[in-house]
Short mmCIF file of C-alpha atoms and ligand atoms in Angstrom, two decimals:
data_model
loop_
_atom_site.label_atom_id
_atom_site.label_comp_id
_atom_site.label_asym_id
_atom_site.label_seq_id
_atom_site.Cartn_x
_atom_site.Cartn_y
_atom_site.Cartn_z
CA MET A 294 28.90 56.04 10.95
CA ARG A 295 26.84 58.51 12.96
CA SER A 296 26.80 57.87 16.66
CA SER A 297 25.29 59.45 19.69
CA ALA A 298 25.37 58.90 23.42
CA ALA A 299 22.26 56.66 23.23
CA GLY A 300 22.84 54.74 19.98
CA LYS A 301 24.53 54.21 16.67
CA ARG A 302 23.58 53.56 13.08
CA CYS A 303 24.12 50.00 11.89
CA ARG A 304 26.86 49.70 9.30
CA ARG A 305 25.00 47.05 7.32
CA CYS A 306 21.32 48.05 7.40
CA ALA A 307 21.89 51.74 8.16
CA ARG A 308 19.18 51.78 10.79
CA TRP A 309 19.63 53.86 13.86
CA SER A 310 18.28 53.10 17.28
CA PRO A 311 18.26 55.46 20.21
CA ALA A 312 17.59 52.60 22.63
CA ILE A 313 20.44 50.27 21.83
CA SER A 314 24.05 51.01 21.78
CA TRP A 315 25.14 49.34 18.58
CA PRO A 316 28.57 48.00 17.83
CA ALA A 317 29.58 47.75 14.18
CA THR A 318 26.52 45.92 12.74
CA CYS A 319 23.10 44.68 13.81
CA ALA A 320 24.42 41.11 13.63
CA GLU A 321 26.89 41.89 16.36
CA ALA A 322 24.41 43.91 18.33
CA ARG A 323 24.46 43.44 22.03
CA PRO A 324 22.16 45.64 24.06
CA VAL A 325 24.21 47.69 26.48
CA PRO A 326 21.68 49.30 28.77
CA PRO A 327 22.22 52.87 29.83
CA ASP A 328 19.94 52.09 32.74
CA LEU A 329 18.70 48.66 33.77
CA ARG A 330 15.41 50.05 35.00
CA CYS A 331 14.80 51.94 31.78
CA LYS A 332 11.38 50.89 30.44
CA ARG A 333 12.31 51.94 26.94
CA TYR A 334 15.42 49.80 27.09
CA ARG A 335 13.41 46.76 28.17
CA SER A 336 10.91 47.01 25.38
CA ALA A 337 13.75 47.59 22.94
CA CYS A 338 15.41 44.44 24.11
CA LEU A 339 12.28 42.40 23.83
CA PHE A 340 10.72 43.66 20.65
CA GLN A 341 13.09 45.78 18.71
CA VAL A 342 16.12 43.57 18.43
CA ALA A 343 14.45 41.16 16.02
CA ARG A 344 12.61 43.92 14.17
CA LEU A 345 15.51 46.30 13.73
CA CYS A 346 18.03 43.65 12.79
CA GLN A 347 17.33 42.37 9.32
CA VAL A 348 19.78 39.61 10.07
CA GLN A 349 19.26 36.72 12.52
CA PRO A 350 17.55 38.04 15.70
CA ASP A 351 19.91 38.08 18.64
CA PHE A 352 18.45 35.48 20.97
CA ALA A 353 21.30 35.85 23.44
CA ALA A 354 20.38 39.49 23.84
CA LEU A 355 16.73 38.59 24.32
CA GLY A 356 17.76 36.08 26.98
CA ASP A 357 19.82 38.73 28.74
CA ALA A 358 16.91 41.13 28.62
CA MET A 359 14.52 38.57 30.06
CA THR A 360 16.92 37.94 32.93
CA VAL A 361 17.15 41.66 33.56
CA ILE A 362 13.37 42.08 33.54
CA TRP A 363 12.93 39.11 35.86
CA SER A 364 15.55 40.34 38.34
CA ASP A 365 14.26 43.89 38.03
CA GLY A 366 10.74 42.70 38.83
CA LEU A 367 11.98 40.67 41.78
CA ARG A 368 13.88 43.66 43.12
CA LYS A 369 10.75 45.80 42.92
CA LEU A 370 8.74 43.11 44.66
CA TRP A 371 11.38 42.78 47.35
CA ASN A 372 11.31 46.52 48.01
CA ALA A 373 7.51 46.63 48.03
CA LEU A 374 7.36 43.79 50.59
CA SER A 375 9.55 45.84 53.00
CA ASP A 376 6.76 48.36 53.24
CA VAL A 377 4.06 45.74 53.76
CA ILE A 378 5.78 43.62 56.43
CA PRO A 379 5.49 45.24 59.85
CA GLY A 380 8.34 45.38 62.39
CA GLN A 381 11.85 46.80 62.57
CA ASN A 382 14.08 43.73 62.55
CA GLU A 383 15.60 43.65 59.04
CA VAL A 384 16.79 40.00 59.33
CA VAL A 385 13.28 38.76 60.19
CA LYS A 386 11.87 40.89 57.44
CA ASP A 387 14.36 39.42 54.95
CA VAL A 388 13.47 35.85 55.98
CA ILE A 389 9.74 36.52 55.61
CA LYS A 390 10.29 38.23 52.29
CA GLY A 391 12.45 35.32 51.09
CA LEU A 392 9.72 32.83 51.97
CA MET A 393 7.04 34.94 50.29
CA VAL A 394 9.12 35.32 47.13
CA ALA A 395 9.85 31.59 47.05
CA VAL A 396 6.13 30.76 47.38
CA LEU A 397 5.33 33.30 44.68
CA VAL A 398 7.96 31.92 42.30
CA ALA A 399 6.72 28.38 42.89
CA ALA A 400 3.12 29.47 42.24
CA ILE A 401 4.08 31.27 39.03
CA THR A 402 6.11 28.28 37.82
CA TRP A 403 3.21 25.92 38.58
CA LEU A 404 0.74 28.20 36.83
CA ALA A 405 3.03 28.56 33.82
CA SER A 406 3.41 24.78 33.51
CA LYS A 407 -0.40 24.40 33.62
CA VAL A 408 -0.87 27.04 30.94
CA VAL A 409 1.76 25.42 28.73
CA GLY A 410 0.10 22.02 29.20
CA LEU A 411 -3.30 23.46 28.31
CA LEU A 412 -1.95 25.15 25.20
CA ARG A 413 -0.25 21.94 24.17
CA ARG A 414 -3.48 19.97 24.52
CA LEU A 415 -5.41 22.60 22.59
CA LEU A 416 -2.83 22.52 19.82
CA ALA A 417 -2.94 18.72 19.66
CA ARG A 418 -6.71 18.88 19.36
CA VAL A 419 -6.58 21.36 16.52
CA LEU A 420 -3.94 19.31 14.70
CA ASP A 421 -5.93 16.14 15.26
CA ARG A 422 -9.00 17.69 13.76
CA ASN A 423 -7.02 18.70 10.70
CA ASP A 424 -5.60 15.20 10.44
CA HIS A 425 -9.09 13.77 10.65
CA ARG A 426 -10.28 16.17 7.94
CA TRP A 427 -7.37 15.19 5.72
CA ARG A 428 -8.25 11.52 6.09
CA VAL A 429 -11.89 12.04 5.20
CA GLU A 430 -10.95 14.21 2.22
CA ARG A 431 -8.57 11.55 0.96
CA ALA A 432 -11.25 8.88 1.20
CA ARG A 433 -13.83 11.13 -0.44
CA SER A 434 -11.53 12.04 -3.34
CA ALA A 435 -11.10 8.35 -4.10
CA VAL A 436 -14.81 7.92 -4.78
CA ASP A 437 -15.52 11.33 -6.29
CA ARG A 438 -18.05 11.28 -9.08
CA GLY A 439 -16.15 11.93 -12.30
CA GLY A 440 -12.81 11.41 -10.54
CA PRO A 441 -10.13 8.97 -11.64
CA GLY A 442 -11.67 6.13 -9.65
CA LEU A 443 -10.94 4.28 -6.44
CA TRP A 444 -7.65 2.71 -7.48
CA LEU A 445 -6.19 5.71 -9.28
CA ALA A 446 -7.12 8.61 -6.98
CA ILE A 447 -4.13 8.09 -4.70
CA PRO A 448 -0.71 8.02 -6.38
CA ALA A 449 1.01 4.64 -6.35
CA ASP A 450 3.54 4.26 -3.56
CA ARG A 451 5.62 1.42 -4.95
CA PRO A 452 8.46 -0.06 -2.93
CA PRO A 453 11.85 1.09 -4.30
CA GLU A 454 12.93 -2.38 -5.44
CA TYR A 455 9.70 -2.96 -7.42
CA VAL A 456 11.26 -2.57 -10.87
CA ASP A 457 14.08 -5.04 -10.19
CA ARG A 458 11.88 -7.68 -8.63
CA MET A 459 9.18 -7.47 -11.29
CA SER A 460 11.67 -7.75 -14.13
CA SER A 461 13.11 -11.07 -13.00
CA ARG A 462 11.95 -14.65 -12.50
CA PRO A 463 10.09 -16.54 -11.24
CA PHE A 464 7.00 -15.42 -13.09
CA VAL A 465 3.64 -14.69 -11.52
CA LEU A 466 0.80 -15.56 -13.88
CA ALA A 467 -2.64 -14.09 -13.20
CA VAL A 468 -5.60 -15.82 -14.81
CA ALA A 469 -8.14 -13.04 -15.04
CA ASN A 470 -11.18 -11.68 -16.83
CA GLU A 471 -13.86 -9.38 -15.44
CA LYS A 472 -16.45 -11.62 -17.07
CA GLY A 473 -17.65 -14.42 -14.81
CA GLY A 474 -17.93 -18.12 -15.56
CA VAL A 475 -15.37 -18.25 -18.35
CA SER A 476 -13.25 -21.04 -16.82
CA LYS A 477 -10.67 -18.90 -15.04
CA THR A 478 -10.58 -21.17 -11.99
CA THR A 479 -10.62 -24.41 -13.97
CA THR A 480 -7.80 -23.19 -16.22
CA ALA A 481 -5.69 -21.84 -13.33
CA ALA A 482 -6.05 -24.98 -11.22
CA ASN A 483 -5.25 -27.42 -14.03
CA LEU A 484 -2.33 -25.27 -15.17
CA ALA A 485 -1.00 -25.29 -11.59
CA SER A 486 -0.97 -29.10 -11.49
CA ALA A 487 0.54 -29.27 -14.97
CA PHE A 488 3.30 -26.75 -14.15
CA ALA A 489 4.10 -28.59 -10.89
CA ARG A 490 4.71 -31.74 -12.87
CA ARG A 491 6.56 -29.89 -15.64
CA PHE A 492 8.97 -27.99 -13.37
CA GLN A 493 9.36 -30.72 -10.71
CA ARG A 494 9.68 -27.82 -8.31
CA PRO A 495 7.11 -26.25 -5.97
CA ILE A 496 4.54 -23.99 -7.56
CA LEU A 497 1.92 -21.93 -5.75
CA LEU A 498 -1.72 -21.33 -6.70
CA LEU A 499 -3.36 -18.39 -4.96
CA ASP A 500 -7.17 -18.26 -4.94
CA LEU A 501 -8.46 -14.69 -4.71
CA ASP A 502 -12.14 -15.32 -5.33
CA PHE A 503 -14.16 -15.52 -2.12
CA GLN A 504 -16.42 -18.15 -3.70
CA GLY A 505 -13.58 -20.54 -2.88
CA SER A 506 -13.87 -22.55 -6.10
CA ALA A 507 -10.11 -22.94 -6.46
CA GLY A 508 -9.83 -23.96 -2.80
CA SER A 509 -12.37 -26.76 -3.22
CA LEU A 510 -10.48 -28.01 -6.28
CA MET A 511 -6.96 -27.88 -4.90
CA HIS A 512 -7.70 -29.20 -1.41
CA ALA A 513 -10.44 -31.75 -2.23
CA GLY A 514 -11.05 -34.34 0.47
CA THR A 515 -9.71 -32.12 3.29
CA GLN A 516 -11.16 -29.58 5.69
CA TRP A 517 -9.79 -26.53 3.86
CA GLN A 518 -12.47 -23.97 4.81
CA PRO A 519 -11.30 -21.79 7.71
CA GLN A 520 -13.14 -22.23 11.00
CA PRO A 521 -14.15 -18.89 12.58
CA PRO A 522 -12.54 -16.88 14.06
CA HIS A 523 -9.73 -17.95 11.73
CA LEU A 524 -9.46 -16.31 8.34
CA SER A 525 -8.71 -17.91 5.01
CA SER A 526 -5.10 -17.87 3.78
CA ALA A 527 -6.06 -15.47 0.99
CA SER A 528 -7.41 -12.99 3.58
CA GLU A 529 -4.19 -13.20 5.56
CA ALA A 530 -2.17 -12.71 2.39
CA ILE A 531 -3.95 -9.62 1.10
CA SER A 532 -4.03 -7.94 4.50
CA GLY A 533 -0.27 -8.36 4.93
CA ASP A 534 -0.60 -10.74 7.89
CA ILE A 535 1.57 -13.47 6.36
CA GLU A 536 5.31 -13.02 6.61
CA PRO A 537 7.23 -14.36 3.59
CA ALA A 538 8.97 -16.84 5.94
CA MET A 539 5.57 -18.36 6.81
CA LEU A 540 4.94 -19.10 3.16
CA VAL A 541 8.31 -20.70 2.65
CA ARG A 542 8.14 -23.14 5.57
CA PRO A 543 7.01 -26.65 4.46
CA THR A 544 4.37 -26.69 7.22
CA GLY A 545 3.46 -23.05 6.68
CA PHE A 546 0.42 -21.42 5.16
CA ALA A 547 0.72 -23.00 1.71
CA ARG A 548 -1.03 -26.40 1.70
CA GLU A 549 -0.36 -29.23 -0.70
CA PHE A 550 -2.92 -30.03 -3.41
CA THR A 551 -5.03 -33.06 -2.60
CA TRP A 552 -7.51 -35.11 -4.64
CA ILE A 553 -9.66 -38.17 -4.20
CA ASP A 554 -8.90 -41.22 -6.31
CA SER A 555 -11.44 -43.74 -7.71
CA ARG A 556 -11.29 -45.77 -4.45
CA GLY A 557 -12.06 -42.72 -2.36
CA VAL A 558 -8.52 -42.34 -1.00
CA THR A 559 -7.23 -38.78 -0.55
CA ARG A 560 -3.93 -38.31 -2.33
CA ARG A 561 -1.41 -35.51 -2.68
CA THR A 562 -0.02 -33.79 -5.74
CA PRO A 563 3.74 -33.35 -5.40
CA ASN A 564 5.13 -29.83 -5.68
CA ALA A 565 1.73 -28.14 -5.94
CA PHE A 566 0.76 -25.77 -3.10
CA GLY A 567 -2.18 -23.48 -2.64
CA LEU A 568 -3.57 -20.60 -0.61
CA ALA A 569 -7.35 -20.85 -0.49
CA ALA A 570 -9.97 -18.12 -0.26
CA PHE A 571 -13.32 -18.25 1.45
CA TYR A 572 -16.22 -15.89 2.15
CA ASP A 573 -14.29 -13.98 4.83
CA LEU A 574 -12.15 -12.59 1.99
CA LYS A 575 -14.94 -10.18 1.04
CA ASP A 576 -14.88 -8.52 4.48
CA THR A 577 -11.11 -8.48 4.56
CA GLU A 578 -10.97 -6.79 1.16
CA ASP A 579 -13.38 -4.07 2.32
CA ARG A 580 -11.54 -3.63 5.59
CA VAL A 581 -8.05 -3.21 4.17
CA MET A 582 -9.33 -0.91 1.43
CA VAL A 583 -11.14 1.38 3.89
CA GLU A 584 -8.19 1.37 6.30
CA TRP A 585 -5.91 2.39 3.47
CA LEU A 586 -8.22 5.13 2.19
CA LEU A 587 -8.48 6.59 5.68
CA GLY A 588 -4.73 6.58 6.06
CA ASP A 589 -4.69 3.98 8.87
CA ARG A 590 -2.41 1.80 6.77
CA LYS A 591 0.90 3.38 6.05
CA GLN A 592 1.83 0.99 3.22
CA ASP A 593 0.09 1.14 -0.15
CA VAL A 594 -2.50 -1.62 0.01
CA ARG A 595 -2.24 -2.24 -3.73
CA TYR A 596 1.25 -3.69 -3.24
CA THR A 597 0.65 -5.88 -0.18
CA LEU A 598 0.64 -9.09 -2.18
CA TYR A 599 3.71 -7.92 -4.08
CA ARG A 600 5.58 -7.60 -0.78
CA LEU A 601 4.73 -11.20 0.02
CA LEU A 602 5.10 -12.94 -3.32
CA ARG A 603 8.16 -11.08 -4.58
CA ALA A 604 10.10 -11.39 -1.31
CA PRO A 605 13.44 -13.13 -1.90
CA GLY A 606 12.64 -16.32 0.07
CA VAL A 607 9.31 -16.87 -1.69
CA ARG A 608 10.89 -16.32 -5.10
CA GLU A 609 13.52 -18.92 -4.32
CA ARG A 610 11.01 -21.50 -3.10
CA PHE A 611 8.40 -21.39 -5.86
CA ALA A 612 9.22 -21.90 -9.53
CA LEU A 613 5.97 -20.18 -10.52
CA VAL A 614 3.01 -18.53 -8.85
CA LEU A 615 -0.45 -18.68 -10.43
CA ILE A 616 -3.31 -16.47 -9.29
CA ASP A 617 -6.97 -17.26 -9.82
CA CYS A 618 -8.58 -13.81 -9.98
CA PRO A 619 -12.21 -12.96 -9.22
CA PRO A 620 -14.45 -11.59 -11.99
CA ARG A 621 -14.22 -8.00 -10.63
CA LEU A 622 -11.52 -5.43 -9.99
CA THR A 623 -11.61 -6.04 -6.24
CA THR A 624 -8.91 -5.14 -3.72
CA ALA A 625 -7.48 -8.65 -4.06
CA CYS A 626 -7.62 -8.53 -7.85
CA VAL A 627 -5.81 -5.17 -7.94
CA GLN A 628 -3.16 -6.60 -5.62
CA ALA A 629 -2.85 -9.64 -7.88
CA LEU A 630 -2.31 -7.56 -11.01
CA CYS A 631 0.21 -5.32 -9.23
CA THR A 632 2.31 -8.38 -8.39
CA SER A 633 1.85 -10.37 -11.62
CA THR A 634 4.39 -10.44 -14.39
CA HIS A 635 1.90 -11.94 -16.87
CA ILE A 636 -1.83 -12.23 -17.39
CA LEU A 637 -3.76 -14.91 -19.24
CA ILE A 638 -7.30 -13.98 -20.27
CA PRO A 639 -9.67 -16.93 -20.71
CA THR A 640 -12.90 -16.26 -22.56
CA VAL A 641 -15.90 -18.16 -23.73
CA LEU A 642 -16.10 -17.89 -27.50
CA ASP A 643 -19.32 -16.04 -28.16
CA PRO A 644 -19.53 -12.45 -29.49
CA THR A 645 -20.64 -10.92 -26.17
CA SER A 646 -17.81 -12.52 -24.23
CA ALA A 647 -15.32 -11.60 -26.96
CA LYS A 648 -16.32 -7.95 -26.67
CA ALA A 649 -16.06 -8.17 -22.89
CA VAL A 650 -12.35 -8.94 -23.40
CA GLY A 651 -12.10 -5.45 -24.91
CA TYR A 652 -13.78 -3.90 -21.87
CA PHE A 653 -11.43 -5.77 -19.59
CA ALA A 654 -8.46 -4.58 -21.67
CA THR A 655 -9.72 -1.01 -21.25
CA GLN A 656 -9.56 -1.45 -17.48
CA LEU A 657 -6.10 -2.96 -17.71
CA LYS A 658 -4.90 -0.03 -19.77
CA ARG A 659 -6.63 2.56 -17.61
CA HIS A 660 -4.79 1.28 -14.55
CA GLU A 661 -1.51 0.49 -16.32
CA GLY A 662 0.33 3.00 -14.12
CA LEU A 663 -0.31 0.64 -11.22
CA TRP A 664 1.13 -2.41 -12.99
CA PRO A 665 3.71 -1.15 -15.49
CA HIS A 666 5.36 -4.59 -15.71
CA LEU A 667 2.28 -6.66 -16.46
CA LYS A 668 2.35 -8.40 -19.86
CA VAL A 669 -0.64 -9.96 -21.59
CA VAL A 670 0.45 -13.49 -22.42
CA GLY A 671 -2.62 -14.37 -24.47
CA VAL A 672 -6.36 -14.78 -24.74
CA LEU A 673 -7.52 -18.37 -24.43
CA GLY A 674 -10.80 -19.70 -25.81
CA THR A 675 -12.52 -21.94 -23.26
CA MET A 676 -15.42 -24.37 -23.05
CA THR A 677 -15.62 -24.47 -26.82
CA ARG A 678 -17.84 -26.97 -28.56
CA GLN A 679 -16.46 -26.69 -32.05
CA LEU A 680 -19.42 -24.53 -33.02
CA GLN A 681 -19.68 -22.15 -35.91
CA GLY A 682 -18.60 -18.63 -35.07
CA GLU A 683 -16.16 -19.62 -32.31
CA GLN A 684 -13.11 -18.86 -34.43
CA ASP A 685 -14.59 -15.47 -35.30
CA ALA A 686 -15.22 -14.76 -31.63
CA LEU A 687 -11.60 -15.63 -30.82
CA ARG A 688 -10.42 -13.25 -33.52
CA ILE A 689 -12.72 -10.50 -32.21
CA ALA A 690 -11.27 -10.98 -28.71
CA GLY A 691 -7.73 -10.70 -30.10
CA ASP A 692 -8.67 -7.63 -32.17
CA GLN A 693 -10.23 -6.00 -29.12
CA LEU A 694 -7.01 -6.47 -27.19
CA ARG A 695 -4.87 -5.19 -30.06
CA ALA A 696 -7.04 -2.11 -30.60
CA THR A 697 -7.28 -1.26 -26.90
CA LEU A 698 -3.69 -1.84 -25.89
CA VAL A 699 -2.00 -0.29 -28.93
CA GLY A 700 0.36 2.55 -28.09
CA ASN A 701 0.27 2.07 -24.34
CA GLU A 702 3.17 3.07 -22.14
CA SER A 703 3.43 -0.04 -19.99
CA LYS A 704 4.36 -3.57 -21.05
CA LEU A 705 0.78 -4.73 -21.50
CA ASN A 706 1.07 -4.97 -25.30
CA TRP A 707 4.56 -6.42 -25.28
CA LEU A 708 3.29 -9.53 -27.16
CA ASP A 709 1.91 -7.34 -29.94
CA ARG A 710 5.20 -5.44 -30.11
CA LEU A 711 6.92 -8.77 -30.69
CA GLY A 712 4.48 -9.47 -33.55
CA ILE A 713 2.83 -12.39 -31.73
CA PRO A 714 -0.99 -12.55 -31.89
CA TYR A 715 -2.75 -12.28 -28.54
CA GLU A 716 -5.14 -15.11 -29.33
CA LEU A 717 -3.80 -18.56 -28.59
CA PRO A 718 -4.47 -20.63 -31.75
CA TYR A 719 -7.93 -22.10 -32.11
CA ASP A 720 -6.49 -25.61 -31.95
CA MET A 721 -5.18 -24.69 -28.46
CA VAL A 722 -8.59 -23.77 -27.04
CA LEU A 723 -9.91 -25.57 -23.96
CA ARG A 724 -12.84 -27.64 -25.12
CA ASP A 725 -15.98 -28.26 -23.13
CA ILE A 726 -15.14 -31.57 -21.51
CA ALA A 727 -17.88 -33.01 -19.35
CA GLU A 728 -15.35 -34.90 -17.23
CA ILE A 729 -13.75 -31.61 -16.12
CA GLY A 730 -17.02 -30.50 -14.57
CA ARG A 731 -17.77 -33.95 -13.12
CA ALA A 732 -14.30 -34.27 -11.57
CA ALA A 733 -14.65 -31.02 -9.62
CA GLU A 734 -16.00 -32.92 -6.59
CA ARG A 735 -12.84 -35.02 -6.40
CA GLY A 736 -10.27 -32.38 -7.23
CA ILE A 737 -8.46 -30.92 -10.20
CA ALA A 738 -9.21 -32.81 -13.41
CA TYR A 739 -5.53 -32.93 -14.36
CA ASP A 740 -4.83 -34.93 -11.19
CA CYS A 741 -7.90 -37.04 -10.64
CA VAL A 742 -9.46 -38.02 -13.99
CA SER A 743 -8.40 -41.53 -14.81
CA ARG A 744 -7.05 -42.62 -18.15
CA SER A 745 -10.25 -44.55 -18.92
CA ASP A 746 -12.30 -41.34 -18.46
CA GLY A 747 -10.13 -39.34 -20.82
CA GLY A 748 -7.64 -38.13 -18.21
CA ASP A 749 -4.71 -38.46 -20.59
CA ASP A 750 -6.36 -36.11 -23.08
CA ILE A 751 -6.89 -33.52 -20.34
CA ARG A 752 -3.30 -33.89 -19.10
CA GLY A 753 -1.98 -33.77 -22.66
CA TYR A 754 -3.92 -30.59 -23.36
CA PHE A 755 -2.71 -28.75 -20.25
CA ASP A 756 0.88 -29.97 -20.77
CA ARG A 757 0.80 -28.42 -24.24
CA LEU A 758 -0.74 -25.23 -22.91
CA CYS A 759 2.01 -25.04 -20.25
CA ALA A 760 4.69 -25.33 -22.93
CA VAL A 761 3.13 -22.58 -25.05
CA LEU A 762 2.68 -20.25 -22.08
CA GLU A 763 6.20 -20.87 -20.79
CA ASP A 764 7.53 -20.12 -24.25
CA ARG A 765 5.55 -16.88 -24.46
CA MET A 766 6.46 -15.78 -20.93
CA SER A 767 10.16 -16.39 -21.57
CA LYS A 768 10.26 -14.10 -24.63
N1 LIG B 1061 -13.48 -26.95 -20.19
C1 LIG B 1061 -14.53 -27.14 -19.44
N2 LIG B 1061 -15.36 -28.15 -19.70
C2 LIG B 1061 -16.46 -28.34 -18.96
N3 LIG B 1061 -16.82 -27.60 -17.93
C3 LIG B 1061 -16.02 -26.58 -17.61
C4 LIG B 1061 -14.85 -26.30 -18.34
N4 LIG B 1061 -14.26 -25.24 -17.80
C5 LIG B 1061 -15.04 -24.85 -16.77
N5 LIG B 1061 -16.09 -25.65 -16.66
C6 LIG B 1061 -17.16 -25.51 -15.68
O1 LIG B 1061 -17.75 -24.23 -15.82
C7 LIG B 1061 -18.09 -23.71 -14.57
C8 LIG B 1061 -17.42 -22.36 -14.42
O2 LIG B 1061 -16.04 -22.56 -14.48
P1 LIG B 1061 -15.04 -21.74 -13.57
O3 LIG B 1061 -15.48 -21.76 -12.17
O4 LIG B 1061 -13.69 -22.27 -13.86
O5 LIG B 1061 -15.22 -20.31 -14.19
P2 LIG B 1061 -14.73 -18.94 -13.57
O6 LIG B 1061 -14.41 -18.07 -14.71
O7 LIG B 1061 -13.66 -19.19 -12.60
O8 LIG B 1061 -16.01 -18.43 -12.82
P3 LIG B 1061 -16.09 -17.19 -11.82
O9 LIG B 1061 -16.07 -15.99 -12.68
O10 LIG B 1061 -17.39 -17.36 -11.12
O11 LIG B 1061 -14.91 -17.29 -10.94
C9 LIG B 1061 -17.64 -24.70 -13.54
O12 LIG B 1061 -18.73 -25.45 -13.15
C10 LIG B 1061 -16.65 -25.57 -14.25
O13 LIG B 1061 -16.64 -26.89 -13.77
MG1 LIG B 1062 -13.44 -18.57 -10.57
#
């Protein structure tokens, strides 16, 4: 190791510095000043330590150097003040100098704190602007022309326990089809009443269509529409404002089904509970979606309903949850499919509607990454009138599902993998029964149509449908 009076060569990096007296290596370097007032030494301390040492910069040395510079500066100031202050008395001079230095130090400290505060505010502003830009970019990417689409642009942020909770009972059955007016609501509501009687345990029907059709059926004879400024239960549910405990309490959000009997008396259906939707749901859906896109909501809005319906307490209370979906892939509908274990697709049996089942299946498959546990439990012909061509339409609907869902990665085509046809047999279709439409004013047909008006046939039909669906869901 070469050494000189002013410096040494580092043993590790072989650099040599005339300004610093090196010990064995740069890592152990401690500046030992030949002269505290040496300008070269000061700059070496401040700037060269980190640059010369290829190892961790020596912050202790930097600290030492700063102290030296500070005290050196003060000493210079002190000496300079002696010349400025008039008089011969050294004690008086020292007192005056002390006061002046104290005032100066206080002023510098105050100024430094102001500068630091200003820099901090500036930095916060810059960061905020970036954050704002990030939010706008995220929202824009979700609606980009030619992009993956609103619900796929942002990767799914599923809660960690999603797989476990979706793989176990109780089931959540969504009744859905993007085509409107195919008897989704009628089927879901009657199935809810039938399942409540079948299980003899509480079941829950969730209405997610802002038209409120399911609400008017399940809470007939009561004031079920929310009074502003209150929101409908469905709005509260999809925005995450209902705690699971509120759904479990007997006097909580879920209201019992009611119907009006032939004497005009309002009666209750045991074990059947519902959450109704109303027109406020539309605004709520838009609001939560925009908040999520802009990053105001930390939790993935697609799984809000999952967090409510698959919470342990709710799963213990309800033997089954049914969801009446709207005829569009709305925020609420996406939430419903992300929390459903099964989906039933009702369709009117004409060729156009049958093909629409294929389009709906395409959407289900396209978004399968969002709902990897969703299983198609069947396609159900509805409002049939025993006309020619209905059986063909049912077959077309089944074929459309088979062709679209074949080879998918999720569980959507699990029925097909078991070798079970998607289409529920033609003798299981829901016929066009005038009494079902007429009863809507008084409640769900299953509950309120009397035996003399063909109520037993309706109840018999939905009881059979329940059995078939339960069998399929349990496979
Ligand atoms: N099996 C049936 N027999 C007679 N009328 C029926 C039957 N099923 C449904 N309806 C009537 O058809 C109309 C539409 O039914 P429903 O509201 O259940 O369809 P939907 O698919 O839920 O509609 P939307 O897409 O608007 O939500 C209603 O007036 C309902 O009473
Ligand atoms: Mg409906």
